[in-house]
Amino acid sequence: MRQDGDDDERTTSTRAEKPAQKQSVGEIDRRKQDAIRVACAAADVSELQRLAESAGGFLTDSLRQLAWPILLGLPAPTTDDNNELLPESADKGSWKELPRHRDEDQVQLDFQSKLPSLQSVLTCGAKPPDLSDSDLERRRAQLSALISQVLRTCPYLCYFQGYHDICQVLLLVLRPAWAPSCVARLSVLRIRDFMLPNLGPTTAQLRLLPDILGRADPALRRHVASIEPFYALAGTLTMYAHNIEAYHDIARLFDVLLAREPVFSIYMFAQIVMDRRDEIFDIDEPDLLQVILARIPAKMDLDALIARSAKLFDAHPPEKLRSWRRISRASALKTARDAGHAAGQTLAEGEAFFETQAKELQWLDLRNYVLAVAWAYRRPAKALGMAVAVGIVAFYMRRNPAVVNSVMNSVMSFLS
């Protein structure tokens, strides 16, 4: 991300050159800013969703500081008579007294091993001339503390590489007092699938991408049929913060990603691929095609991309996709299917969804292990017995996970 200064009034709106046009655009911006403030004052999530999708999104960081917490289900920040945010009391460090999260060492290792790219994240793309090394270190410390605070507050979450890209966007836009609560709710209620013990739920999300392409552009889908959809991992996993360099672009993109349901990110990637169909059709070599598909164009008309992605979503909603039924009912894609409803969910509800998903993953891992053992020890005379053993494991796993080990020992004894 490339930063355009530290002014809170950074804007994503495009200014025309002619004075008359500039005044017209300025008037439109003022009306929209007023509409955003009114929607924030009323905590009107549906209106904020509409405004987030419209041209320019929330326009400035000061308005994002009002709107983003509301979209994530927090109370509206308080303002004075001049619509200025009032100071909020920040956590003075009580989270530091909580037990260290198991992934904190990995977080620090990532910070050290990726220092050059991390500096790019910390400065939104390039080190400004007036940003000293001490400022860089201060930002690094703030980012590290934010991630540690969220992980300690929600210890069941699993850190993933790229999480710092997401956290830094919220840290740059929001007031420091608001960032931890917003990141926690985003992590637990919106991107929970990425923070489970393994990548199974993340892979399941990516499987939706070929389904969208198959419905919207069958010829393009056939052309890339040999390529697994993992090319979309870096973009969707980091809410595009890893790919989009310009600060105002990623902030504008976050406007809509926080306002829409989580699955909208997949539709956006599908639209990016479809927008490049001519380039993609010119390539037949699989390895090169994989590289091209993973590439996010440096310059995009984000307002147009968002509008086309919304039309794609409406034309081919998730419920019509073949792979949608394979998505867990506890997945954030389904529990936050209505972003407004998700804003009303609690962290405790999110933790319950997490535990459900984690148990499902344990069951799938055990099932796959038993099937692998069955294949390795396959004997025709014991095929029926193996099927019964698998059924026993399934029964006990679902009702009493504590006895799984003893069941597995029995299965192994049976096979030996």
Short mmCIF file of C-alpha atoms in Angstrom, two decimals:
data_model
loop_
_atom_site.label_atom_id
_atom_site.label_comp_id
_atom_site.label_asym_id
_atom_site.label_seq_id
_atom_site.Cartn_x
_atom_site.Cartn_y
_atom_site.Cartn_z
CA MET A 1 0.00 0.00 0.00
CA ARG A 2 1.26 3.45 -0.84
CA GLN A 3 0.35 6.23 1.57
CA ASP A 4 -0.81 9.65 0.41
CA GLY A 5 -0.02 11.46 3.64
CA ASP A 6 -1.36 11.19 7.17
CA ASP A 7 -4.26 13.63 6.84
CA ASP A 8 -7.42 12.26 8.36
CA GLU A 9 -9.38 13.77 5.49
CA ARG A 10 -7.78 11.57 2.82
CA THR A 11 -10.40 11.10 0.16
CA THR A 12 -11.05 8.56 -2.57
CA SER A 13 -13.27 10.77 -4.69
CA THR A 14 -12.08 11.89 -8.11
CA ARG A 15 -11.85 15.62 -8.72
CA ALA A 16 -12.52 16.98 -12.20
CA GLU A 17 -10.27 19.65 -13.69
CA LYS A 18 -12.75 22.30 -14.73
CA PRO A 19 -13.89 24.70 -11.96
CA ALA A 20 -17.59 24.21 -12.68
CA GLN A 21 -17.24 20.43 -12.60
CA LYS A 22 -15.13 20.59 -9.44
CA GLN A 23 -17.86 22.55 -7.68
CA SER A 24 -20.47 20.04 -8.81
CA VAL A 25 -18.43 17.08 -7.62
CA GLY A 26 -17.70 18.90 -4.36
CA GLU A 27 -21.40 19.49 -3.80
CA ILE A 28 -22.11 15.80 -4.42
CA ASP A 29 -19.38 14.86 -1.94
CA ARG A 30 -20.80 17.20 0.71
CA ARG A 31 -24.27 15.72 0.33
CA LYS A 32 -22.86 12.22 0.56
CA GLN A 33 -20.78 13.09 3.62
CA ASP A 34 -23.92 14.41 5.30
CA ALA A 35 -25.78 11.20 4.37
CA ILE A 36 -22.98 9.08 5.84
CA ARG A 37 -23.05 11.05 9.11
CA VAL A 38 -26.83 10.72 9.35
CA ALA A 39 -26.64 6.96 8.74
CA CYS A 40 -23.90 6.64 11.36
CA ALA A 41 -25.87 8.66 13.91
CA ALA A 42 -28.81 6.31 13.39
CA ALA A 43 -26.57 3.20 13.22
CA ASP A 44 -28.40 2.41 9.97
CA VAL A 45 -26.39 -0.56 8.66
CA SER A 46 -28.45 -1.05 5.50
CA GLU A 47 -27.99 2.60 4.49
CA LEU A 48 -24.28 2.40 5.23
CA GLN A 49 -24.10 -0.67 3.00
CA ARG A 50 -25.68 1.27 0.16
CA LEU A 51 -23.34 4.21 0.66
CA ALA A 52 -20.30 1.94 0.83
CA GLU A 53 -21.13 0.49 -2.60
CA SER A 54 -21.76 3.86 -4.20
CA ALA A 55 -18.98 5.85 -5.90
CA GLY A 56 -16.10 6.70 -3.58
CA GLY A 57 -17.35 4.62 -0.65
CA PHE A 58 -17.07 6.53 2.62
CA LEU A 59 -14.83 9.17 1.01
CA THR A 60 -12.57 10.08 3.95
CA ASP A 61 -10.87 8.44 6.92
CA SER A 62 -12.78 10.59 9.40
CA LEU A 63 -16.04 9.15 8.02
CA ARG A 64 -14.61 5.65 8.00
CA GLN A 65 -13.80 6.10 11.68
CA LEU A 66 -17.54 6.56 12.20
CA ALA A 67 -18.83 3.92 9.78
CA TRP A 68 -16.48 0.93 10.09
CA PRO A 69 -17.13 0.23 13.80
CA ILE A 70 -20.89 0.29 13.15
CA LEU A 71 -20.59 -2.15 10.24
CA LEU A 72 -18.63 -4.44 12.54
CA GLY A 73 -21.32 -4.30 15.20
CA LEU A 74 -19.88 -1.80 17.66
CA PRO A 75 -21.73 1.23 19.06
CA ALA A 76 -21.49 4.37 16.98
CA PRO A 77 -18.47 6.50 18.00
CA THR A 78 -19.47 9.72 19.75
CA THR A 79 -18.95 13.10 18.09
CA ASP A 80 -19.21 16.72 19.17
CA ASP A 81 -21.37 19.45 17.66
CA ASN A 82 -18.84 19.87 14.83
CA ASN A 83 -19.03 16.16 13.91
CA GLU A 84 -15.55 15.62 15.33
CA LEU A 85 -14.82 12.32 17.08
CA LEU A 86 -14.57 12.61 20.84
CA PRO A 87 -11.58 10.94 22.53
CA GLU A 88 -12.07 7.32 23.52
CA SER A 89 -10.37 5.63 26.43
CA ALA A 90 -7.87 3.11 25.18
CA ASP A 91 -6.93 -0.17 26.82
CA LYS A 92 -4.03 0.73 29.12
CA GLY A 93 -2.45 -2.70 28.79
CA SER A 94 -4.69 -5.05 30.78
CA TRP A 95 -4.55 -7.48 27.85
CA LYS A 96 -0.82 -7.90 28.54
CA GLU A 97 -1.72 -9.71 31.74
CA LEU A 98 -3.50 -12.43 29.73
CA PRO A 99 -1.58 -15.64 28.88
CA ARG A 100 0.58 -15.47 25.78
CA HIS A 101 -1.05 -16.87 22.68
CA ARG A 102 0.58 -19.99 21.24
CA ASP A 103 1.17 -18.21 17.91
CA GLU A 104 2.85 -15.06 19.21
CA ASP A 105 6.34 -16.43 18.58
CA GLN A 106 5.34 -17.12 14.98
CA VAL A 107 4.04 -13.57 14.67
CA GLN A 108 7.41 -12.21 15.74
CA LEU A 109 9.25 -14.59 13.41
CA ASP A 110 7.13 -13.33 10.53
CA PHE A 111 7.90 -9.75 11.49
CA GLN A 112 11.64 -10.52 11.38
CA SER A 113 11.71 -12.69 8.26
CA LYS A 114 9.54 -10.29 6.26
CA LEU A 115 10.98 -7.01 7.44
CA PRO A 116 11.29 -5.40 3.95
CA SER A 117 7.72 -6.25 2.96
CA LEU A 118 6.52 -5.40 6.46
CA GLN A 119 8.01 -1.93 6.15
CA SER A 120 5.95 -1.56 2.98
CA VAL A 121 2.84 -2.53 4.93
CA LEU A 122 3.67 -0.19 7.79
CA THR A 123 4.12 2.78 5.45
CA CYS A 124 1.43 1.84 2.95
CA GLY A 125 3.81 1.08 0.13
CA ALA A 126 6.80 3.40 0.43
CA LYS A 127 8.75 5.08 3.17
CA PRO A 128 7.85 8.78 3.06
CA PRO A 129 10.79 11.18 3.34
CA ASP A 130 9.57 12.49 6.70
CA LEU A 131 9.09 9.03 8.24
CA SER A 132 12.09 8.22 10.42
CA ASP A 133 13.34 4.81 11.44
CA SER A 134 11.95 5.47 14.92
CA ASP A 135 8.52 6.12 13.37
CA LEU A 136 8.78 2.83 11.51
CA GLU A 137 9.65 1.04 14.73
CA ARG A 138 6.74 2.71 16.51
CA ARG A 139 4.34 1.52 13.83
CA ARG A 140 5.80 -1.97 13.94
CA ALA A 141 5.31 -2.05 17.71
CA GLN A 142 1.71 -0.84 17.36
CA LEU A 143 0.94 -3.52 14.78
CA SER A 144 2.57 -6.24 16.86
CA ALA A 145 0.68 -5.13 19.98
CA LEU A 146 -2.63 -5.03 18.09
CA ILE A 147 -2.22 -8.59 16.80
CA SER A 148 -1.10 -9.89 20.20
CA GLN A 149 -4.01 -8.16 21.96
CA VAL A 150 -6.59 -9.73 19.64
CA LEU A 151 -4.99 -13.19 19.86
CA ARG A 152 -4.83 -13.07 23.66
CA THR A 153 -8.39 -11.79 23.91
CA CYS A 154 -9.61 -14.53 21.56
CA PRO A 155 -7.11 -17.33 22.29
CA TYR A 156 -8.93 -19.95 20.21
CA LEU A 157 -8.07 -18.09 16.98
CA CYS A 158 -5.12 -19.26 14.89
CA TYR A 159 -2.78 -16.68 13.36
CA PHE A 160 -2.15 -16.88 9.61
CA GLN A 161 0.44 -15.22 7.39
CA GLY A 162 -1.15 -12.17 5.84
CA TYR A 163 -3.20 -11.32 8.92
CA HIS A 164 -0.93 -8.34 9.54
CA ASP A 165 -1.95 -6.89 6.15
CA ILE A 166 -5.57 -6.74 7.27
CA CYS A 167 -4.75 -5.47 10.75
CA GLN A 168 -2.57 -2.66 9.44
CA VAL A 169 -5.37 -1.22 7.29
CA LEU A 170 -7.64 -0.94 10.32
CA LEU A 171 -4.80 0.39 12.45
CA LEU A 172 -4.07 3.16 9.93
CA VAL A 173 -7.69 4.18 9.41
CA LEU A 174 -9.20 3.88 12.88
CA ARG A 175 -8.39 5.62 16.13
CA PRO A 176 -6.06 3.44 18.27
CA ALA A 177 -8.75 2.92 20.89
CA TRP A 178 -11.11 1.41 18.31
CA ALA A 179 -8.72 -0.83 16.37
CA PRO A 180 -8.55 -3.82 18.79
CA SER A 181 -12.33 -4.18 19.14
CA CYS A 182 -12.87 -3.82 15.40
CA VAL A 183 -10.14 -6.30 14.51
CA ALA A 184 -11.47 -8.79 17.08
CA ARG A 185 -14.99 -8.67 15.66
CA LEU A 186 -13.72 -8.84 12.09
CA SER A 187 -11.58 -11.87 13.00
CA VAL A 188 -14.23 -13.80 14.91
CA LEU A 189 -17.34 -12.96 12.90
CA ARG A 190 -16.17 -12.21 9.34
CA ILE A 191 -12.83 -13.92 8.55
CA ARG A 192 -13.12 -16.74 11.11
CA ASP A 193 -12.70 -19.44 8.43
CA PHE A 194 -9.12 -18.25 7.85
CA MET A 195 -8.27 -18.54 11.56
CA LEU A 196 -9.19 -22.19 12.11
CA PRO A 197 -6.61 -24.93 12.80
CA ASN A 198 -6.23 -25.84 9.11
CA LEU A 199 -6.96 -24.49 5.63
CA GLY A 200 -9.94 -26.75 4.95
CA PRO A 201 -12.59 -24.02 5.24
CA THR A 202 -10.41 -21.61 3.25
CA THR A 203 -10.07 -24.17 0.46
CA ALA A 204 -13.83 -24.71 0.51
CA GLN A 205 -14.32 -20.99 -0.07
CA LEU A 206 -11.96 -21.01 -3.06
CA ARG A 207 -13.97 -23.85 -4.63
CA LEU A 208 -16.79 -21.35 -5.14
CA LEU A 209 -14.68 -19.42 -7.64
CA PRO A 210 -14.81 -22.00 -10.48
CA ASP A 211 -18.56 -22.33 -9.91
CA ILE A 212 -19.05 -18.58 -10.37
CA LEU A 213 -16.93 -18.57 -13.53
CA GLY A 214 -18.81 -21.61 -14.83
CA ARG A 215 -22.12 -19.83 -14.52
CA ALA A 216 -21.05 -16.39 -15.68
CA ASP A 217 -18.49 -17.30 -18.38
CA PRO A 218 -18.47 -21.03 -19.27
CA ALA A 219 -15.82 -20.61 -21.98
CA LEU A 220 -13.43 -18.93 -19.55
CA ARG A 221 -14.13 -21.59 -16.95
CA ARG A 222 -13.21 -24.32 -19.43
CA HIS A 223 -10.01 -22.52 -20.36
CA VAL A 224 -8.79 -22.43 -16.74
CA ALA A 225 -10.31 -25.78 -15.74
CA SER A 226 -6.89 -27.41 -15.20
CA ILE A 227 -5.84 -24.72 -12.69
CA GLU A 228 -6.80 -25.12 -9.05
CA PRO A 229 -8.36 -21.93 -7.61
CA PHE A 230 -5.51 -21.43 -5.12
CA TYR A 231 -4.40 -18.54 -7.29
CA ALA A 232 -7.04 -16.48 -5.45
CA LEU A 233 -5.66 -17.32 -2.00
CA ALA A 234 -3.45 -14.27 -1.38
CA GLY A 235 -6.13 -11.82 -2.49
CA THR A 236 -9.12 -13.27 -0.65
CA LEU A 237 -7.16 -14.33 2.46
CA THR A 238 -5.94 -10.76 3.09
CA MET A 239 -9.04 -8.90 1.83
CA TYR A 240 -6.77 -7.71 -1.02
CA ALA A 241 -4.56 -5.76 1.40
CA HIS A 242 -1.58 -7.84 0.24
CA ASN A 243 -2.19 -6.93 -3.41
CA ILE A 244 -3.48 -3.35 -3.46
CA GLU A 245 -0.64 -0.90 -2.83
CA ALA A 246 -2.25 2.55 -2.87
CA TYR A 247 -3.59 3.49 0.56
CA HIS A 248 -6.73 5.23 -0.67
CA ASP A 249 -7.57 2.24 -2.90
CA ILE A 250 -7.39 -0.39 -0.16
CA ALA A 251 -9.29 1.87 2.25
CA ARG A 252 -12.02 2.35 -0.35
CA LEU A 253 -12.10 -1.41 -1.01
CA PHE A 254 -12.44 -2.12 2.72
CA ASP A 255 -15.52 0.13 2.74
CA VAL A 256 -17.42 -2.38 0.65
CA LEU A 257 -15.79 -5.54 2.02
CA LEU A 258 -16.84 -4.57 5.55
CA ALA A 259 -20.31 -3.61 4.36
CA ARG A 260 -21.02 -6.71 2.26
CA GLU A 261 -21.18 -10.37 3.24
CA PRO A 262 -17.79 -12.15 3.40
CA VAL A 263 -18.45 -14.22 0.26
CA PHE A 264 -18.54 -11.01 -1.78
CA SER A 265 -14.73 -11.12 -1.80
CA ILE A 266 -14.86 -14.31 -3.90
CA TYR A 267 -17.21 -12.69 -6.38
CA MET A 268 -14.88 -9.74 -6.67
CA PHE A 269 -11.96 -12.00 -7.54
CA ALA A 270 -14.11 -13.78 -10.12
CA GLN A 271 -14.96 -10.42 -11.66
CA ILE A 272 -11.28 -9.46 -11.79
CA VAL A 273 -10.56 -12.69 -13.67
CA MET A 274 -13.46 -12.09 -16.07
CA ASP A 275 -12.29 -8.54 -16.74
CA ARG A 276 -8.98 -10.02 -17.94
CA ARG A 277 -10.48 -12.78 -20.10
CA ASP A 278 -8.78 -11.64 -23.32
CA GLU A 279 -5.36 -11.71 -21.66
CA ILE A 280 -6.10 -15.09 -20.09
CA PHE A 281 -7.30 -16.63 -23.37
CA ASP A 282 -3.96 -15.72 -24.94
CA ILE A 283 -2.17 -18.08 -22.51
CA ASP A 284 -2.31 -21.87 -22.70
CA GLU A 285 0.76 -22.88 -20.68
CA PRO A 286 -0.54 -24.00 -17.22
CA ASP A 287 2.31 -22.65 -15.08
CA LEU A 288 2.18 -19.23 -16.70
CA LEU A 289 -1.61 -19.25 -16.51
CA GLN A 290 -1.39 -19.89 -12.77
CA VAL A 291 0.85 -16.83 -12.36
CA ILE A 292 -1.38 -14.61 -14.49
CA LEU A 293 -4.55 -15.64 -12.68
CA ALA A 294 -3.00 -14.79 -9.30
CA ARG A 295 -1.99 -11.32 -10.40
CA ILE A 296 -4.17 -8.39 -9.31
CA PRO A 297 -3.90 -5.45 -11.75
CA ALA A 298 -2.07 -2.49 -10.23
CA LYS A 299 -4.58 0.02 -11.53
CA MET A 300 -8.30 -0.70 -11.46
CA ASP A 301 -11.42 1.42 -11.49
CA LEU A 302 -12.58 0.22 -8.09
CA ASP A 303 -16.02 1.80 -8.25
CA ALA A 304 -16.68 0.05 -11.57
CA LEU A 305 -15.25 -3.22 -10.24
CA ILE A 306 -17.50 -3.08 -7.18
CA ALA A 307 -20.57 -2.36 -9.31
CA ARG A 308 -19.83 -5.26 -11.69
CA SER A 309 -19.11 -7.59 -8.76
CA ALA A 310 -22.46 -6.70 -7.18
CA LYS A 311 -24.25 -7.47 -10.46
CA LEU A 312 -22.38 -10.78 -10.68
CA PHE A 313 -23.45 -11.61 -7.13
CA ASP A 314 -27.09 -10.80 -7.87
CA ALA A 315 -27.08 -12.83 -11.09
CA HIS A 316 -25.48 -15.90 -9.51
CA PRO A 317 -26.08 -15.87 -5.73
CA PRO A 318 -24.16 -18.32 -3.53
CA GLU A 319 -27.15 -20.59 -3.02
CA LYS A 320 -27.08 -21.45 -6.74
CA LEU A 321 -23.44 -22.53 -6.69
CA ARG A 322 -22.74 -26.26 -6.57
CA SER A 323 -20.00 -25.96 -3.95
CA TRP A 324 -22.10 -23.80 -1.61
CA ARG A 325 -23.72 -26.85 -0.02
CA ARG A 326 -20.24 -28.07 0.95
CA ILE A 327 -19.69 -24.93 3.02
CA SER A 328 -20.22 -25.60 6.73
CA ARG A 329 -23.32 -24.11 8.30
CA ALA A 330 -21.00 -22.65 10.93
CA SER A 331 -18.79 -21.00 8.29
CA ALA A 332 -18.61 -17.21 8.38
CA LEU A 333 -19.82 -17.29 4.77
CA LYS A 334 -23.17 -18.53 6.04
CA THR A 335 -23.40 -17.11 9.57
CA ALA A 336 -22.58 -13.64 8.14
CA ARG A 337 -24.59 -14.15 4.96
CA ASP A 338 -26.56 -11.09 6.03
CA ALA A 339 -23.97 -8.49 7.01
CA GLY A 340 -26.56 -6.57 9.01
CA HIS A 341 -27.40 -9.67 11.04
CA ALA A 342 -23.71 -10.37 11.55
CA ALA A 343 -23.28 -6.89 13.02
CA GLY A 344 -25.64 -7.96 15.81
CA GLN A 345 -23.77 -11.14 16.66
CA THR A 346 -21.62 -11.38 19.77
CA LEU A 347 -18.06 -12.62 20.11
CA ALA A 348 -19.44 -15.49 22.20
CA GLU A 349 -21.62 -16.55 19.27
CA GLY A 350 -18.61 -16.34 16.99
CA GLU A 351 -16.60 -18.52 19.38
CA ALA A 352 -19.41 -21.11 19.37
CA PHE A 353 -19.35 -21.16 15.56
CA PHE A 354 -15.56 -21.56 15.72
CA GLU A 355 -15.83 -24.54 18.06
CA THR A 356 -18.42 -26.17 15.79
CA GLN A 357 -16.15 -25.74 12.77
CA ALA A 358 -13.13 -27.02 14.70
CA LYS A 359 -15.01 -30.19 15.70
CA GLU A 360 -16.07 -30.70 12.09
CA LEU A 361 -12.45 -30.43 11.01
CA GLN A 362 -11.40 -32.95 13.66
CA TRP A 363 -14.04 -35.35 12.40
CA LEU A 364 -12.97 -34.93 8.79
CA ASP A 365 -9.32 -35.45 9.70
CA LEU A 366 -10.18 -38.62 11.60
CA ARG A 367 -12.40 -39.89 8.80
CA ASN A 368 -9.68 -39.30 6.23
CA TYR A 369 -7.15 -41.04 8.46
CA VAL A 370 -9.34 -44.09 8.94
CA LEU A 371 -10.01 -44.31 5.21
CA ALA A 372 -6.28 -44.03 4.51
CA VAL A 373 -5.62 -46.84 6.99
CA ALA A 374 -8.37 -48.89 5.42
CA TRP A 375 -6.77 -48.48 2.01
CA ALA A 376 -3.30 -49.34 3.30
CA TYR A 377 -4.55 -52.48 5.06
CA ARG A 378 -7.23 -53.41 2.57
CA ARG A 379 -8.14 -57.11 2.53
CA PRO A 380 -11.22 -58.33 0.68
CA ALA A 381 -12.32 -60.57 3.51
CA LYS A 382 -12.36 -57.66 5.95
CA ALA A 383 -14.00 -55.02 3.75
CA LEU A 384 -17.31 -55.28 5.57
CA GLY A 385 -15.59 -55.24 8.94
CA MET A 386 -13.70 -52.08 7.99
CA ALA A 387 -16.94 -50.35 7.02
CA VAL A 388 -18.37 -51.23 10.42
CA ALA A 389 -15.22 -49.89 12.11
CA VAL A 390 -15.52 -46.59 10.26
CA GLY A 391 -19.15 -46.36 11.35
CA ILE A 392 -18.17 -46.95 14.97
CA VAL A 393 -15.54 -44.21 14.84
CA ALA A 394 -18.05 -41.80 13.31
CA PHE A 395 -20.62 -42.58 16.00
CA TYR A 396 -18.24 -42.02 18.89
CA MET A 397 -16.55 -39.01 17.33
CA ARG A 398 -19.84 -37.17 17.05
CA ARG A 399 -21.10 -38.04 20.51
CA ASN A 400 -18.04 -38.40 22.67
CA PRO A 401 -14.75 -37.10 21.24
CA ALA A 402 -12.97 -38.08 24.47
CA VAL A 403 -13.04 -41.77 23.53
CA VAL A 404 -11.69 -41.32 20.01
CA ASN A 405 -8.23 -42.58 20.99
CA SER A 406 -9.56 -45.81 22.42
CA VAL A 407 -11.73 -46.36 19.34
CA MET A 408 -8.72 -45.80 17.08
CA ASN A 409 -6.71 -48.36 19.10
CA SER A 410 -9.50 -50.84 18.63
CA VAL A 411 -9.60 -50.23 14.90
CA MET A 412 -5.85 -50.70 14.60
CA SER A 413 -6.01 -53.93 16.60
CA PHE A 414 -8.78 -55.17 14.34
CA LEU A 415 -6.69 -54.49 11.23
CA SER A 416 -3.46 -56.07 12.51
#
